[in-house]
XYZ file of N, CA, C and O in Angstrom:
804
model
N 108.922 -43.926 -60.263
C 108.062 -44.388 -61.351
C 108.494 -45.769 -61.846
O 107.661 -46.611 -62.189
N 109.791 -46.006 -61.894
C 110.317 -47.300 -62.311
C 109.779 -48.406 -61.404
O 109.376 -49.475 -61.863
N 109.752 -48.134 -60.107
C 109.268 -49.119 -59.153
C 107.779 -49.417 -59.394
O 107.346 -50.564 -59.287
N 107.007 -48.395 -59.717
C 105.583 -48.580 -59.992
C 105.385 -49.484 -61.207
O 104.532 -50.384 -61.196
N 106.176 -49.260 -62.241
C 106.097 -50.100 -63.444
C 106.463 -51.541 -63.097
O 105.836 -52.493 -63.570
N 107.468 -51.720 -62.245
C 107.869 -53.066 -61.829
C 106.738 -53.771 -61.077
O 106.484 -54.965 -61.292
N 106.052 -53.028 -60.179
C 104.924 -53.606 -59.450
C 103.837 -54.077 -60.420
O 103.272 -55.168 -60.279
N 103.532 -53.234 -61.415
C 102.490 -53.574 -62.384
C 102.895 -54.793 -63.212
O 102.056 -55.645 -63.539
N 104.177 -54.888 -63.533
C 104.681 -56.041 -64.280
C 104.503 -57.330 -63.482
O 104.109 -58.371 -64.017
N 104.771 -57.257 -62.180
C 104.602 -58.427 -61.317
C 103.139 -58.841 -61.223
O 102.814 -60.033 -61.196
N 102.247 -57.854 -61.165
C 100.810 -58.143 -61.130
C 100.401 -58.874 -62.406
O 99.659 -59.873 -62.370
N 100.888 -58.383 -63.532
C 100.529 -59.008 -64.810
C 101.058 -60.438 -64.895
O 100.365 -61.344 -65.368
N 102.284 -60.658 -64.418
C 102.869 -61.994 -64.464
C 102.059 -62.982 -63.631
O 101.923 -64.151 -63.993
N 101.521 -62.517 -62.527
C 100.779 -63.426 -61.632
C 99.333 -63.611 -62.039
O 98.810 -64.722 -62.023
N 98.653 -62.501 -62.411
C 97.209 -62.574 -62.650
C 96.822 -62.458 -64.126
O 95.653 -62.561 -64.458
N 97.809 -62.196 -64.993
C 97.561 -62.083 -66.433
C 96.564 -60.977 -66.780
O 95.732 -61.112 -67.675
N 96.633 -59.898 -66.036
C 95.781 -58.742 -66.308
C 96.537 -57.480 -65.936
O 97.288 -57.457 -64.958
N 96.371 -56.447 -66.747
C 97.020 -55.173 -66.440
C 96.241 -54.478 -65.323
O 95.012 -54.388 -65.374
N 96.931 -53.967 -64.311
C 96.237 -53.360 -63.160
C 95.752 -51.944 -63.427
O 96.208 -51.276 -64.361
N 94.811 -51.520 -62.595
C 94.399 -50.113 -62.546
C 95.047 -49.530 -61.299
O 94.857 -50.045 -60.197
N 95.795 -48.456 -61.460
C 96.644 -47.944 -60.384
C 96.138 -46.607 -59.859
O 95.747 -45.729 -60.635
N 96.151 -46.487 -58.528
C 95.855 -45.212 -57.881
C 96.972 -44.929 -56.887
O 97.230 -45.722 -55.988
N 97.637 -43.797 -57.052
C 98.756 -43.420 -56.194
C 98.386 -42.183 -55.380
O 97.952 -41.174 -55.949
N 98.564 -42.265 -54.062
C 98.354 -41.109 -53.200
C 99.686 -40.387 -53.040
O 100.650 -40.954 -52.514
N 99.735 -39.157 -53.509
C 100.954 -38.345 -53.392
C 100.838 -37.554 -52.093
O 100.158 -36.531 -52.034
N 101.498 -38.033 -51.049
C 101.334 -37.429 -49.723
C 102.035 -36.079 -49.628
O 101.501 -35.123 -49.056
N 103.232 -35.970 -50.191
C 103.974 -34.703 -50.110
C 104.028 -34.038 -51.491
O 103.360 -33.049 -51.746
N 104.829 -34.598 -52.383
C 104.951 -34.060 -53.734
C 105.572 -35.114 -54.635
O 106.074 -36.134 -54.170
N 105.530 -34.847 -55.941
C 106.163 -35.760 -56.879
C 107.678 -35.677 -56.732
O 108.239 -34.600 -56.500
N 108.324 -36.824 -56.853
C 109.775 -36.869 -56.657
C 110.528 -36.154 -57.769
O 111.670 -35.720 -57.582
N 109.885 -36.021 -58.922
C 110.544 -35.372 -60.062
C 109.655 -34.281 -60.642
O 108.476 -34.513 -60.937
N 110.201 -33.090 -60.814
C 109.441 -31.991 -61.411
C 109.105 -32.303 -62.873
O 108.041 -31.940 -63.366
N 110.038 -32.976 -63.543
C 109.821 -33.327 -64.941
C 108.636 -34.277 -65.079
O 107.818 -34.146 -65.977
N 108.562 -35.246 -64.176
C 107.444 -36.181 -64.216
C 106.134 -35.454 -63.916
O 105.098 -35.739 -64.519
N 106.193 -34.524 -62.972
C 105.005 -33.763 -62.611
C 104.398 -33.025 -63.794
O 103.189 -32.793 -63.850
N 105.237 -32.683 -64.771
C 104.763 -31.960 -65.949
C 104.045 -32.878 -66.939
O 103.350 -32.418 -67.840
N 104.225 -34.194 -66.766
C 103.674 -35.151 -67.723
C 102.320 -35.710 -67.300
O 101.776 -36.575 -67.975
N 101.801 -35.252 -66.179
C 100.489 -35.712 -65.728
C 99.455 -34.609 -65.947
O 99.773 -33.422 -65.873
N 98.227 -35.016 -66.236
C 97.164 -34.053 -66.548
C 95.910 -34.416 -65.767
O 95.715 -35.571 -65.376
N 95.023 -33.444 -65.514
C 93.767 -33.747 -64.802
C 92.915 -34.749 -65.593
O 92.856 -34.693 -66.826
N 92.265 -35.641 -64.891
C 91.394 -36.633 -65.522
C 90.086 -35.953 -65.923
O 89.498 -35.215 -65.132
N 89.618 -36.212 -67.118
C 88.457 -35.505 -67.660
C 87.205 -35.718 -66.827
O 86.512 -34.764 -66.464
N 86.891 -36.974 -66.483
C 85.644 -37.260 -65.770
C 85.790 -37.230 -64.247
O 84.847 -37.497 -63.516
N 87.005 -36.926 -63.774
C 87.249 -36.813 -62.325
C 88.406 -35.836 -62.124
O 89.552 -36.247 -61.940
N 88.139 -34.544 -62.172
C 89.198 -33.530 -62.156
C 90.067 -33.497 -60.905
O 91.123 -32.857 -60.903
N 89.635 -34.179 -59.825
C 90.462 -34.242 -58.623
C 91.552 -35.306 -58.762
O 92.410 -35.442 -57.891
N 91.507 -36.068 -59.872
C 92.537 -37.062 -60.160
C 93.451 -36.561 -61.267
O 93.054 -35.747 -62.106
N 94.676 -37.069 -61.268
C 95.631 -36.784 -62.330
C 95.968 -38.107 -63.009
O 95.944 -39.160 -62.375
N 96.285 -38.073 -64.297
C 96.621 -39.300 -64.996
C 97.820 -39.094 -65.899
O 98.187 -37.958 -66.237
N 98.426 -40.202 -66.311
C 99.576 -40.150 -67.202
C 99.540 -41.352 -68.126
O 98.805 -42.320 -67.889
N 100.356 -41.319 -69.167
C 100.411 -42.414 -70.120
C 100.960 -43.680 -69.459
O 101.912 -43.623 -68.672
N 100.342 -44.816 -69.765
C 100.781 -46.079 -69.156
C 100.611 -47.243 -70.116
O 100.370 -48.377 -69.698
N 100.701 -46.985 -71.381
C 100.487 -48.012 -72.393
C 101.418 -49.208 -72.188
O 102.612 -49.037 -71.924
N 100.856 -50.390 -72.259
C 101.566 -51.672 -72.168
C 101.847 -52.157 -70.741
O 102.201 -53.318 -70.557
N 101.720 -51.326 -69.709
C 102.025 -51.813 -68.352
C 100.912 -51.592 -67.333
O 100.988 -52.092 -66.214
N 99.842 -50.884 -67.715
C 98.689 -50.707 -66.822
C 97.480 -50.280 -67.637
O 97.618 -49.697 -68.724
N 96.290 -50.596 -67.107
C 95.071 -50.141 -67.785
C 94.959 -48.626 -67.686
O 94.634 -47.945 -68.651
N 95.227 -48.125 -66.502
C 95.264 -46.686 -66.274
C 96.026 -46.414 -64.992
O 96.082 -47.262 -64.101
N 96.627 -45.237 -64.921
C 97.379 -44.837 -63.733
C 96.893 -43.466 -63.298
O 96.965 -42.493 -64.066
N 96.365 -43.401 -62.092
C 95.836 -42.151 -61.548
C 96.628 -41.731 -60.316
O 97.107 -42.572 -59.551
N 96.733 -40.435 -60.150
C 97.396 -39.875 -58.975
C 96.424 -38.914 -58.296
O 95.616 -38.255 -58.960
N 96.498 -38.853 -56.987
C 95.684 -37.886 -56.245
C 96.570 -37.254 -55.190
O 97.336 -37.938 -54.504
N 96.516 -35.935 -55.085
C 97.419 -35.207 -54.191
C 96.687 -34.048 -53.533
O 95.551 -33.724 -53.892
N 97.359 -33.412 -52.586
C 96.764 -32.245 -51.925
C 96.489 -31.135 -52.943
O 95.527 -30.382 -52.816
N 97.324 -31.056 -53.959
C 97.154 -30.027 -54.993
C 95.953 -30.334 -55.878
O 95.159 -29.449 -56.205
N 95.797 -31.609 -56.245
C 94.719 -31.966 -57.177
C 93.336 -31.875 -56.535
O 92.334 -31.731 -57.232
N 93.275 -31.981 -55.204
C 91.959 -31.963 -54.538
C 91.604 -30.608 -53.938
O 90.507 -30.435 -53.420
N 92.517 -29.647 -54.004
C 92.327 -28.395 -53.265
C 91.037 -27.651 -53.628
O 90.468 -26.957 -52.784
N 90.556 -27.789 -54.855
C 89.316 -27.113 -55.260
C 88.078 -27.978 -55.064
O 86.970 -27.601 -55.454
N 88.256 -29.134 -54.452
C 87.142 -30.068 -54.271
C 86.904 -30.409 -52.800
O 86.087 -31.272 -52.492
N 87.633 -29.741 -51.925
C 87.504 -30.007 -50.494
C 86.354 -29.171 -49.926
O 86.340 -27.948 -50.060
N 85.406 -29.848 -49.300
C 84.248 -29.186 -48.707
C 83.568 -30.189 -47.775
O 83.947 -31.363 -47.731
N 82.592 -29.729 -47.020
C 81.810 -30.642 -46.191
C 80.991 -31.539 -47.121
O 80.457 -31.069 -48.134
N 80.902 -32.823 -46.801
C 80.246 -33.813 -47.657
C 80.932 -33.906 -49.024
O 80.279 -33.994 -50.069
N 82.254 -33.883 -48.993
C 83.038 -33.996 -50.226
C 82.998 -35.421 -50.774
O 82.588 -36.353 -50.084
N 83.413 -35.565 -52.019
C 83.544 -36.891 -52.624
C 84.384 -37.777 -51.709
O 85.362 -37.334 -51.132
N 83.986 -39.051 -51.577
C 84.657 -39.931 -50.613
C 86.129 -40.170 -50.938
O 86.961 -40.302 -50.038
N 86.471 -40.223 -52.219
C 87.873 -40.391 -52.601
C 88.670 -39.128 -52.273
O 89.816 -39.198 -51.816
N 88.048 -37.972 -52.462
C 88.688 -36.703 -52.091
C 88.908 -36.668 -50.580
O 89.966 -36.245 -50.103
N 87.913 -37.130 -49.829
C 88.033 -37.163 -48.367
C 89.171 -38.079 -47.928
O 89.914 -37.767 -46.992
N 89.308 -39.216 -48.606
C 90.398 -40.141 -48.284
C 91.751 -39.500 -48.548
O 92.686 -39.621 -47.746
N 91.856 -38.784 -49.669
C 93.108 -38.091 -49.989
C 93.375 -36.965 -48.995
O 94.512 -36.749 -48.561
N 92.316 -36.255 -48.625
C 92.423 -35.178 -47.633
C 92.946 -35.738 -46.311
O 93.846 -35.176 -45.686
N 92.398 -36.857 -45.909
C 92.805 -37.533 -44.678
C 94.284 -37.933 -44.737
O 95.047 -37.727 -43.796
N 94.704 -38.506 -45.875
C 96.077 -38.986 -46.013
C 97.102 -37.868 -46.132
O 98.195 -37.958 -45.574
N 96.757 -36.815 -46.868
C 97.735 -35.759 -47.114
C 97.854 -34.774 -45.947
O 98.914 -34.185 -45.755
N 96.789 -34.603 -45.174
C 96.857 -33.689 -44.021
C 97.736 -34.266 -42.912
O 98.451 -33.532 -42.235
N 97.661 -35.569 -42.709
C 98.444 -36.262 -41.686
C 98.302 -35.594 -40.317
O 99.264 -35.441 -39.567
N 97.088 -35.189 -40.013
C 96.821 -34.541 -38.727
C 96.563 -35.588 -37.648
O 95.840 -36.554 -37.887
N 97.159 -35.414 -36.460
C 96.949 -36.386 -35.384
C 95.583 -36.286 -34.721
O 95.203 -37.158 -33.940
N 94.821 -35.223 -35.017
C 93.510 -35.080 -34.380
C 92.539 -34.369 -35.306
O 92.933 -33.618 -36.200
N 91.255 -34.616 -35.095
C 90.220 -33.954 -35.884
C 90.161 -32.463 -35.609
O 89.805 -31.675 -36.473
N 90.519 -32.081 -34.390
C 90.403 -30.686 -33.971
C 91.193 -29.715 -34.828
O 90.838 -28.537 -34.935
N 92.263 -30.175 -35.447
C 93.116 -29.288 -36.244
C 92.717 -29.258 -37.714
O 93.348 -28.577 -38.521
N 91.658 -29.988 -38.085
C 91.221 -30.029 -39.480
C 90.059 -29.070 -39.721
O 89.116 -29.026 -38.948
N 90.112 -28.346 -40.828
C 89.064 -27.394 -41.161
C 87.755 -28.112 -41.494
O 86.663 -27.634 -41.178
N 87.872 -29.280 -42.139
C 86.676 -30.015 -42.553
C 86.508 -31.296 -41.741
O 86.216 -32.364 -42.283
N 86.685 -31.161 -40.450
C 86.555 -32.316 -39.552
C 85.115 -32.827 -39.479
O 84.879 -33.960 -39.073
N 84.150 -32.008 -39.889
C 82.752 -32.410 -39.826
C 82.331 -33.337 -40.949
O 81.229 -33.892 -40.909
N 83.174 -33.507 -41.953
C 82.829 -34.400 -43.060
C 82.694 -35.833 -42.557
O 83.550 -36.335 -41.818
N 81.627 -36.524 -42.958
C 81.334 -37.849 -42.409
C 82.401 -38.884 -42.768
O 82.744 -39.742 -41.946
N 82.953 -38.799 -43.978
C 83.991 -39.762 -44.374
C 85.268 -39.534 -43.596
O 85.933 -40.492 -43.156
N 85.639 -38.279 -43.391
C 86.839 -37.959 -42.613
C 86.687 -38.472 -41.189
O 87.611 -39.085 -40.630
N 85.511 -38.259 -40.603
C 85.278 -38.739 -39.234
C 85.316 -40.272 -39.185
O 85.807 -40.860 -38.223
N 84.789 -40.903 -40.222
C 84.794 -42.364 -40.300
C 86.226 -42.898 -40.337
O 86.575 -43.845 -39.628
N 87.085 -42.270 -41.141
C 88.482 -42.695 -41.243
C 89.214 -42.511 -39.918
O 90.000 -43.369 -39.499
N 88.940 -41.389 -39.248
C 89.567 -41.162 -37.947
C 89.059 -42.164 -36.914
O 89.802 -42.582 -36.025
N 87.793 -42.568 -37.038
C 87.260 -43.539 -36.086
C 87.956 -44.885 -36.241
O 88.170 -45.608 -35.262
N 88.321 -45.245 -37.480
C 89.061 -46.490 -37.718
C 90.426 -46.425 -37.043
O 90.849 -47.359 -36.357
N 91.119 -45.301 -37.243
C 92.437 -45.128 -36.610
C 92.314 -45.119 -35.094
O 93.145 -45.712 -34.386
N 91.280 -44.458 -34.611
C 91.066 -44.373 -33.167
C 90.825 -45.759 -32.577
O 91.343 -46.098 -31.496
N 90.056 -46.573 -33.317
C 89.765 -47.928 -32.836
C 91.041 -48.754 -32.759
O 91.250 -49.499 -31.802
N 91.912 -48.605 -33.765
C 93.179 -49.333 -33.748
C 94.065 -48.878 -32.595
O 94.706 -49.688 -31.925
N 94.103 -47.564 -32.379
C 94.894 -47.025 -31.272
C 94.335 -47.495 -29.937
O 95.079 -47.799 -29.003
N 93.008 -47.578 -29.875
C 92.373 -48.015 -28.626
C 92.752 -49.457 -28.319
O 93.049 -49.803 -27.178
N 92.775 -50.295 -29.361
C 93.155 -51.690 -29.166
C 94.590 -51.794 -28.648
O 94.907 -52.637 -27.821
N 95.465 -50.924 -29.159
C 96.886 -51.026 -28.826
C 97.255 -50.297 -27.538
O 98.113 -50.737 -26.793
N 96.616 -49.148 -27.309
C 97.096 -48.337 -26.203
C 96.082 -47.778 -25.237
O 96.344 -47.675 -24.041
N 94.883 -47.432 -25.742
C 93.919 -46.760 -24.885
C 93.448 -47.638 -23.728
O 93.175 -47.146 -22.636
N 93.315 -48.949 -23.977
C 92.872 -49.835 -22.909
C 93.883 -49.835 -21.760
O 93.517 -49.895 -20.583
N 95.158 -49.736 -22.109
C 96.210 -49.689 -21.097
C 96.154 -48.369 -20.330
O 96.322 -48.337 -19.107
N 95.888 -47.282 -21.062
C 95.791 -45.968 -20.418
C 94.662 -45.973 -19.395
O 94.819 -45.494 -18.268
N 93.498 -46.504 -19.800
C 92.351 -46.550 -18.889
C 92.665 -47.432 -17.683
O 92.267 -47.126 -16.553
N 93.382 -48.519 -17.903
C 93.782 -49.395 -16.795
C 94.678 -48.651 -15.801
O 94.499 -48.748 -14.588
N 95.635 -47.879 -16.342
C 96.527 -47.089 -15.483
C 95.740 -46.041 -14.706
O 95.971 -45.817 -13.510
N 94.789 -45.414 -15.393
C 93.951 -44.408 -14.729
C 93.176 -45.039 -13.573
O 93.090 -44.469 -12.474
N 92.610 -46.229 -13.825
C 91.849 -46.921 -12.777
C 92.738 -47.251 -11.577
O 92.334 -47.066 -10.417
N 93.942 -47.722 -11.838
C 94.868 -48.080 -10.765
C 95.281 -46.848 -9.961
O 95.314 -46.872 -8.723
N 95.581 -45.763 -10.696
C 95.980 -44.514 -10.028
C 94.845 -43.971 -9.178
O 95.051 -43.487 -8.056
N 93.630 -44.060 -9.734
C 92.452 -43.582 -9.009
C 92.278 -44.335 -7.692
O 92.012 -43.732 -6.633
N 92.447 -45.642 -7.739
C 92.288 -46.466 -6.546
C 93.332 -46.108 -5.479
O 93.012 -45.990 -4.290
N 94.563 -45.897 -5.902
C 95.621 -45.551 -4.961
C 95.392 -44.179 -4.323
O 95.608 -43.988 -3.123
N 94.932 -43.241 -5.134
C 94.677 -41.892 -4.612
C 93.507 -41.911 -3.633
O 93.517 -41.220 -2.608
N 92.491 -42.716 -3.954
C 91.359 -42.848 -3.039
C 91.830 -43.350 -1.676
O 91.386 -42.855 -0.626
N 92.724 -44.340 -1.660
C 93.249 -44.881 -0.405
C 94.006 -43.809 0.378
O 93.890 -43.713 1.606
N 94.767 -42.976 -0.355
C 95.527 -41.916 0.319
C 94.595 -40.887 0.947
O 94.827 -40.400 2.059
N 93.516 -40.579 0.235
C 92.562 -39.593 0.741
C 91.834 -40.110 1.982
O 91.533 -39.361 2.919
N 91.558 -41.403 1.989
C 90.776 -41.999 3.072
C 91.600 -42.305 4.327
O 91.050 -42.708 5.353
N 92.905 -42.099 4.282
C 93.753 -42.338 5.457
C 93.386 -41.371 6.579
O 93.214 -40.179 6.355
N 93.279 -41.886 7.787
C 93.007 -41.039 8.955
C 94.316 -40.790 9.703
O 94.937 -41.716 10.241
N 94.732 -39.529 9.709
C 95.960 -39.159 10.416
C 95.648 -38.937 11.901
O 94.704 -38.222 12.241
N 96.451 -39.556 12.754
C 96.257 -39.345 14.191
C 96.618 -37.915 14.575
O 95.943 -37.300 15.399
N 97.696 -37.385 13.990
C 98.100 -36.003 14.258
C 98.218 -35.251 12.927
O 99.321 -35.034 12.404
N 97.085 -34.883 12.367
C 97.132 -34.194 11.073
C 97.856 -32.858 11.172
O 97.710 -32.127 12.133
N 98.643 -32.536 10.192
C 99.351 -31.257 10.129
C 98.977 -30.569 8.823
O 98.365 -31.164 7.923
N 99.397 -29.313 8.756
C 99.032 -28.506 7.588
C 99.538 -29.124 6.283
O 98.823 -29.143 5.276
N 100.736 -29.659 6.293
C 101.313 -30.254 5.089
C 100.471 -31.421 4.606
O 100.217 -31.568 3.398
N 100.023 -32.230 5.576
C 99.206 -33.377 5.219
C 97.893 -32.937 4.588
O 97.413 -33.543 3.627
N 97.319 -31.851 5.133
C 96.062 -31.346 4.589
C 96.255 -30.850 3.155
O 95.404 -31.049 2.298
N 97.386 -30.181 2.915
C 97.661 -29.693 1.572
C 97.838 -30.858 0.595
O 97.366 -30.816 -0.541
N 98.518 -31.902 1.058
C 98.716 -33.085 0.214
C 97.377 -33.739 -0.110
O 97.142 -34.196 -1.229
N 96.523 -33.786 0.893
C 95.209 -34.374 0.694
C 94.408 -33.562 -0.326
O 93.742 -34.127 -1.210
N 94.481 -32.235 -0.204
C 93.779 -31.367 -1.147
C 94.292 -31.554 -2.568
O 93.516 -31.608 -3.533
N 95.619 -31.700 -2.684
C 96.227 -31.906 -3.998
C 95.779 -33.241 -4.585
O 95.472 -33.355 -5.775
N 95.751 -34.265 -3.723
C 95.332 -35.592 -4.179
C 93.884 -35.563 -4.664
O 93.537 -36.207 -5.662
N 93.026 -34.815 -3.973
C 91.622 -34.719 -4.375
C 91.505 -34.051 -5.750
O 90.711 -34.470 -6.599
N 92.307 -33.016 -5.967
C 92.296 -32.325 -7.255
C 92.800 -33.241 -8.374
O 92.254 -33.260 -9.482
N 93.845 -34.004 -8.061
C 94.399 -34.927 -9.038
C 93.376 -36.002 -9.405
O 93.232 -36.373 -10.579
N 92.664 -36.487 -8.395
C 91.635 -37.491 -8.632
C 90.560 -36.955 -9.566
O 90.124 -37.638 -10.504
N 90.125 -35.733 -9.329
C 89.106 -35.117 -10.172
C 89.610 -34.954 -11.608
O 88.885 -35.208 -12.574
N 90.887 -34.566 -11.767
C 91.480 -34.406 -13.099
C 91.484 -35.725 -13.859
O 91.121 -35.786 -15.033
N 91.880 -36.788 -13.172
C 91.924 -38.108 -13.800
C 90.536 -38.542 -14.234
O 90.335 -39.053 -15.344
N 89.552 -38.313 -13.389
C 88.189 -38.716 -13.723
C 87.646 -37.926 -14.919
O 86.954 -38.481 -15.765
N 87.991 -36.637 -14.975
C 87.571 -35.807 -16.112
C 88.184 -36.325 -17.401
O 87.507 -36.451 -18.433
N 89.490 -36.658 -17.379
C 90.175 -37.149 -18.564
C 89.599 -38.487 -19.016
O 89.474 -38.745 -20.220
N 89.253 -39.321 -18.076
C 88.673 -40.617 -18.432
C 87.315 -40.424 -19.102
O 86.999 -41.088 -20.096
N 86.502 -39.492 -18.555
C 85.197 -39.226 -19.180
C 85.372 -38.723 -20.607
O 84.596 -39.073 -21.500
N 86.410 -37.907 -20.839
C 86.676 -37.381 -22.188
C 87.047 -38.504 -23.144
O 86.589 -38.540 -24.286
N 87.890 -39.432 -22.676
C 88.284 -40.571 -23.511
C 87.077 -41.403 -23.918
O 86.922 -41.780 -25.076
N 86.211 -41.668 -22.955
C 85.020 -42.473 -23.220
C 84.090 -41.742 -24.181
O 83.544 -42.335 -25.116
N 83.935 -40.431 -23.995
C 83.055 -39.636 -24.848
C 83.560 -39.610 -26.283
O 82.778 -39.779 -27.231
N 84.871 -39.386 -26.463
C 85.446 -39.357 -27.810
C 85.253 -40.697 -28.499
O 84.908 -40.781 -29.670
N 85.473 -41.767 -27.757
C 85.317 -43.111 -28.321
C 83.875 -43.347 -28.767
O 83.619 -43.886 -29.842
N 82.907 -42.906 -27.943
C 81.498 -43.101 -28.285
C 81.117 -42.288 -29.517
O 80.367 -42.744 -30.381
N 81.647 -41.039 -29.621
C 81.365 -40.206 -30.789
C 81.931 -40.827 -32.055
O 81.289 -40.840 -33.106
N 83.160 -41.348 -31.971
C 83.800 -41.965 -33.127
C 83.076 -43.242 -33.536
O 82.951 -43.552 -34.718
N 82.592 -43.997 -32.553
C 81.843 -45.215 -32.850
C 80.553 -44.868 -33.568
O 80.155 -45.534 -34.535
N 79.885 -43.795 -33.113
C 78.646 -43.351 -33.751
C 78.899 -42.930 -35.194
O 78.140 -43.272 -36.099
N 80.006 -42.188 -35.426
C 80.357 -41.759 -36.784
C 80.638 -42.956 -37.676
O 80.249 -42.991 -38.839
N 81.315 -43.950 -37.120
C 81.634 -45.166 -37.874
C 80.363 -45.911 -38.276
O 80.227 -46.364 -39.410
N 79.403 -46.019 -37.348
C 78.153 -46.722 -37.635
C 77.343 -46.003 -38.708
O 76.758 -46.636 -39.595
N 77.314 -44.666 -38.655
C 76.572 -43.887 -39.653
C 77.187 -44.069 -41.032
O 76.476 -44.184 -42.035
N 78.529 -44.071 -41.091
C 79.200 -44.203 -42.372
C 78.987 -45.591 -42.975
O 78.771 -45.740 -44.175
N 79.004 -46.616 -42.123
C 78.845 -47.981 -42.611
C 77.466 -48.191 -43.223
O 77.295 -49.026 -44.121
N 76.463 -47.441 -42.747
C 75.105 -47.580 -43.269
C 75.009 -47.116 -44.723
O 74.052 -47.443 -45.425
N 76.008 -46.347 -45.181
C 75.989 -45.871 -46.563
C 76.336 -46.982 -47.551
O 76.091 -46.867 -48.736
N 76.964 -48.056 -47.035
C 77.389 -49.144 -47.902
C 76.391 -50.301 -47.847
O 75.813 -50.590 -46.805
N 76.235 -50.975 -48.978
C 75.347 -52.127 -49.045
C 76.143 -53.408 -48.815
O 77.369 -53.398 -48.810
N 75.430 -54.500 -48.635
C 76.092 -55.796 -48.467
C 76.941 -56.110 -49.685
O 78.037 -56.658 -49.579
N 76.441 -55.743 -50.873
C 77.182 -56.001 -52.102
C 78.511 -55.249 -52.116
O 79.519 -55.742 -52.630
N 78.530 -54.032 -51.543
C 79.771 -53.259 -51.467
C 80.817 -54.002 -50.662
O 81.981 -54.101 -51.063
N 80.427 -54.534 -49.506
C 81.378 -55.232 -48.643
C 81.866 -56.525 -49.298
O 83.028 -56.886 -49.190
N 80.961 -57.226 -49.998
C 81.360 -58.453 -50.688
C 82.380 -58.131 -51.773
O 83.375 -58.834 -51.956
N 82.143 -57.020 -52.489
C 83.078 -56.599 -53.538
C 84.447 -56.283 -52.957
O 85.476 -56.701 -53.477
N 84.469 -55.559 -51.831
C 85.729 -55.194 -51.197
C 86.474 -56.435 -50.729
O 87.670 -56.593 -50.952
N 85.754 -57.358 -50.088
C 86.384 -58.574 -49.588
C 86.934 -59.432 -50.726
O 88.041 -59.943 -50.663
N 86.156 -59.578 -51.810
C 86.593 -60.430 -52.916
C 87.799 -59.858 -53.631
O 88.642 -60.575 -54.128
N 87.890 -58.537 -53.678
C 89.017 -57.900 -54.359
C 90.204 -57.686 -53.438
O 91.239 -57.186 -53.878
N 90.057 -58.029 -52.166
C 91.168 -57.886 -51.225
C 91.993 -59.167 -51.144
O 93.087 -59.173 -50.590
N 91.460 -60.256 -51.697
C 92.183 -61.521 -51.631
C 93.322 -61.529 -52.645
O 93.171 -61.032 -53.754
N 94.520 -62.070 -52.255
C 95.651 -62.108 -53.180
C 95.391 -63.042 -54.359
O 94.613 -63.955 -54.260
C-alpha cells in the first residue's frame, strides 16, 4: 500500500492532479488487516474501495473474490478483464466462461502477440519438416526391405499428424481474429481516441 501511495504522489507531482486508481488483485491482499478496511463500491459491487483522502481521487480494487457473483456469459467488460487476469489460464478450453466475447477478445490479443513471437517460427519448422518427410517418402529403394516399408509408413503417419496440427493452428488463429473483429465493432472512434489520448505520458 505504501508503494501505491508513492506512485500516486509521483503522479500528482508531475501532472498536478490526484489519480484515479484501479488495482487488480491477482492472488490476494498482502495484509489481512488491510483487507478488512476495504468495502464494496455502492454503484459497482464487483469493485472494492478504501479511504484515500489527500493522495488519490479514488482507489478501487477488483479481485477474484469481488467478481465471483458477477461472472456469467456476456458479463460486464471490467469483470471479464478481472476474470481473465485472475484465472491466469493458458487456454480458453479450461475456462468455464470461455464463450464470453470480451474474454475471447483478450485471449485473441495474447494469441496475436504469441503468434508474432513464436507461432510463425513453429509454422516454418512444420513446413521444413514436411518437406523433408516428403522427400523421404518419395525415395525409390532399389532393394526395399520390410524395415524400410515400416519407416515409410511411419513417415506418412508423421506427415499427416503435422498437417493436422498446422490446420488446427490456422483454424484457432482465424477464430481468434474473428472474435477480435467482433469485439472491436463494439467500440466507437471516440472510444479509441480517448484511449490513445489517455495513454500518452
